XYZ file of N, CA and C in Angstrom:
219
model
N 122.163 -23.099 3.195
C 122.867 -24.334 2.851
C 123.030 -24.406 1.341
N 124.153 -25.060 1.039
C 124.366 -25.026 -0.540
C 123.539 -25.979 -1.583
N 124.164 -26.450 -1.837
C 123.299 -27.773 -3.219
C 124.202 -29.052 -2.263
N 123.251 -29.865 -2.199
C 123.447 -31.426 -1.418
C 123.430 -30.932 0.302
N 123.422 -30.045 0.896
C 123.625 -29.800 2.113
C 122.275 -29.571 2.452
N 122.158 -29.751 4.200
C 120.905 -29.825 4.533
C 121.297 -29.444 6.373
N 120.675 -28.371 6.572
C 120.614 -27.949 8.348
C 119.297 -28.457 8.844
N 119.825 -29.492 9.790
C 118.566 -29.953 10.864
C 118.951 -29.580 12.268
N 117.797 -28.957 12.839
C 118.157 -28.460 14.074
C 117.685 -30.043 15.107
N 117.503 -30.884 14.671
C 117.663 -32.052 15.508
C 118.597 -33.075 15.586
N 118.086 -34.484 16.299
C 119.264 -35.173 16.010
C 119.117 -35.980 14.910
N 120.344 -36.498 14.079
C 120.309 -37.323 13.109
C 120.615 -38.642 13.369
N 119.824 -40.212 12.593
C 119.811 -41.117 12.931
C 120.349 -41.732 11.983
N 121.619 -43.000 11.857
C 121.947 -43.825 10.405
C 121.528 -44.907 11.243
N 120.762 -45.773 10.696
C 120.559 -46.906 10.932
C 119.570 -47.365 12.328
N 118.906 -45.617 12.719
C 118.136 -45.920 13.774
C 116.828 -45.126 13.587
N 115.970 -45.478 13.788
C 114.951 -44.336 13.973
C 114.271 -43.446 15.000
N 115.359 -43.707 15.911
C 115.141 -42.888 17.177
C 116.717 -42.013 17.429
N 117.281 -41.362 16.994
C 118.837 -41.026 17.409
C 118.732 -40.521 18.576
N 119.726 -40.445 19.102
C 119.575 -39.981 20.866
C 120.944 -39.765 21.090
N 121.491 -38.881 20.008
C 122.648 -37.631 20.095
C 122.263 -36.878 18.875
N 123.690 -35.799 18.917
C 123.351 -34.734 17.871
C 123.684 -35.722 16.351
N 124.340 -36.886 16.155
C 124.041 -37.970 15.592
C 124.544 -39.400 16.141
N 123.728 -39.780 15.723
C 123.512 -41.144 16.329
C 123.501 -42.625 14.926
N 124.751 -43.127 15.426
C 125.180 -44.000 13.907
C 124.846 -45.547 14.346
N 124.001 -46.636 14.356
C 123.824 -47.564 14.610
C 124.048 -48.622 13.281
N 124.991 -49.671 13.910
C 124.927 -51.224 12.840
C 125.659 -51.202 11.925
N 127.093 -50.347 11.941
C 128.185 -49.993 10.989
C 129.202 -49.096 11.820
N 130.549 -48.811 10.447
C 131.296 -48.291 10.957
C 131.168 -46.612 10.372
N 132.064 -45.905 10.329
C 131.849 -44.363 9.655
C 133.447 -44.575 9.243
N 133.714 -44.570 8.087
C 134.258 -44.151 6.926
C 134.772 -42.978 6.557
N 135.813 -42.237 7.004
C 136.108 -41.059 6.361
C 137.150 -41.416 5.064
N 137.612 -40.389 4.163
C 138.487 -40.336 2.927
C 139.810 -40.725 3.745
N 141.028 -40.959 3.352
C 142.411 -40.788 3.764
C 142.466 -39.194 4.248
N 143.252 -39.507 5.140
C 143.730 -38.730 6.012
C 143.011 -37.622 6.573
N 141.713 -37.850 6.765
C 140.498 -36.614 7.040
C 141.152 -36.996 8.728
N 140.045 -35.843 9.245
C 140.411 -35.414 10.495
C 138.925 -36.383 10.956
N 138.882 -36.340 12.808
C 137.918 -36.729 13.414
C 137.583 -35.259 14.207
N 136.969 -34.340 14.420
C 137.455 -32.882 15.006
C 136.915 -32.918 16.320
N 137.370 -33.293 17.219
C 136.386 -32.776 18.552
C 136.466 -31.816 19.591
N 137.182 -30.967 18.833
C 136.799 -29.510 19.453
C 137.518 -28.539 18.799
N 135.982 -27.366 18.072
C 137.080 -26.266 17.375
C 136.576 -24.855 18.231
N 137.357 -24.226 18.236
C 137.280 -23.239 18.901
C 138.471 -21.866 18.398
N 138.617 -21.090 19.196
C 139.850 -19.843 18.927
C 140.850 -20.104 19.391
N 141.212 -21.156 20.252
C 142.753 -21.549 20.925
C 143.031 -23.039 19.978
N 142.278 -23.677 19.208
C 142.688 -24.321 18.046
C 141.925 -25.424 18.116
N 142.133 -26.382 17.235
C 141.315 -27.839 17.247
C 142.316 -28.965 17.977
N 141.133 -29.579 18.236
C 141.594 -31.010 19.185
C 141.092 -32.174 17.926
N 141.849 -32.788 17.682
C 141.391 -33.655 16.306
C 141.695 -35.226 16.716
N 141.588 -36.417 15.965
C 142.337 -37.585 15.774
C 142.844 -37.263 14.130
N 143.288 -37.781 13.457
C 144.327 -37.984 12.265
C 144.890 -39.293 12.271
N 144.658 -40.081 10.848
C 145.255 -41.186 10.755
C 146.226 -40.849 9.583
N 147.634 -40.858 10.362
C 148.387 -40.955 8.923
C 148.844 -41.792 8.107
N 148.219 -41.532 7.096
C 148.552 -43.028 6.052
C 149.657 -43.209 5.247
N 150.408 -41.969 5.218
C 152.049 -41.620 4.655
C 152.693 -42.690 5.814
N 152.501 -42.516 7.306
C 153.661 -43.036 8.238
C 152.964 -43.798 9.080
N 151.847 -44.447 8.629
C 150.913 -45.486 9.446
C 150.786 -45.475 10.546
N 150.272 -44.652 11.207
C 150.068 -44.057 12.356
C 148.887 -42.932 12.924
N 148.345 -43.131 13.958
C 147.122 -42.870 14.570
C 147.747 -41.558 15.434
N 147.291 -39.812 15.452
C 147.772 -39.129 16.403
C 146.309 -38.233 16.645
N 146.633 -38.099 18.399
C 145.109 -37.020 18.653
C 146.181 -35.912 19.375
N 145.280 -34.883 18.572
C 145.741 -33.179 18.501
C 145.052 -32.719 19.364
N 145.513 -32.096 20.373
C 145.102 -31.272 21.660
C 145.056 -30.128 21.315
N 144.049 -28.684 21.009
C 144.599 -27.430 20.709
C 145.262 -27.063 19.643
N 145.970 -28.698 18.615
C 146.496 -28.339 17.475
C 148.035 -28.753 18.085
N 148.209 -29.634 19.098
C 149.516 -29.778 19.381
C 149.594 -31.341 19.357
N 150.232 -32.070 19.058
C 150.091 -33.733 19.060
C 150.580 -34.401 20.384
N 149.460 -34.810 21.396
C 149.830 -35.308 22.506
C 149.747 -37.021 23.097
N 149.188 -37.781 21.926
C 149.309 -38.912 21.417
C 149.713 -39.329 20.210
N 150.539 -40.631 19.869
C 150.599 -40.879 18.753
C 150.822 -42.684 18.572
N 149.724 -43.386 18.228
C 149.826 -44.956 17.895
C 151.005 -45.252 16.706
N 151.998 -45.942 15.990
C 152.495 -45.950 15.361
C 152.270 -47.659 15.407
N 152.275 -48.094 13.751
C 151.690 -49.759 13.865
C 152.973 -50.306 14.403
């Protein structure tokens, strides 16, 4: 691991002291930068993501890397 990084082979807890997933976020929201990804599944046939685009205000989840939803406000 580099400088600020840290590998735990357990689960991680924000706001709990028992986590009970690979993390476990209690009593808030999670915050990413503009336009970061949410990734939930990477693999060799591609990623399955959410994406909020903040250029065209709009919410899309990526199947494989193909866009098969898309919220628009």
């Amino acid at each position: 691991a580099g400088a600020g990084n840290m590998i735990i082979s357990g689960n991680v807890g924000i706001g709990t002291a028992g986590p009970s997933a690979k993390l476990d976020v209690t009593g808030g929201d999670i915050a990413l930068q503009t336009s970061k990804k949410i990734i939930l599944d990477s693999d060799d046939s591609g990623d399955s993501y959410m994406l909020h685009d903040v250029t065209n205000d709009r919410v899309s989840i990526y199947v494989d890397g193909v866009e098969m939803v898309r919220i628009n406000k």
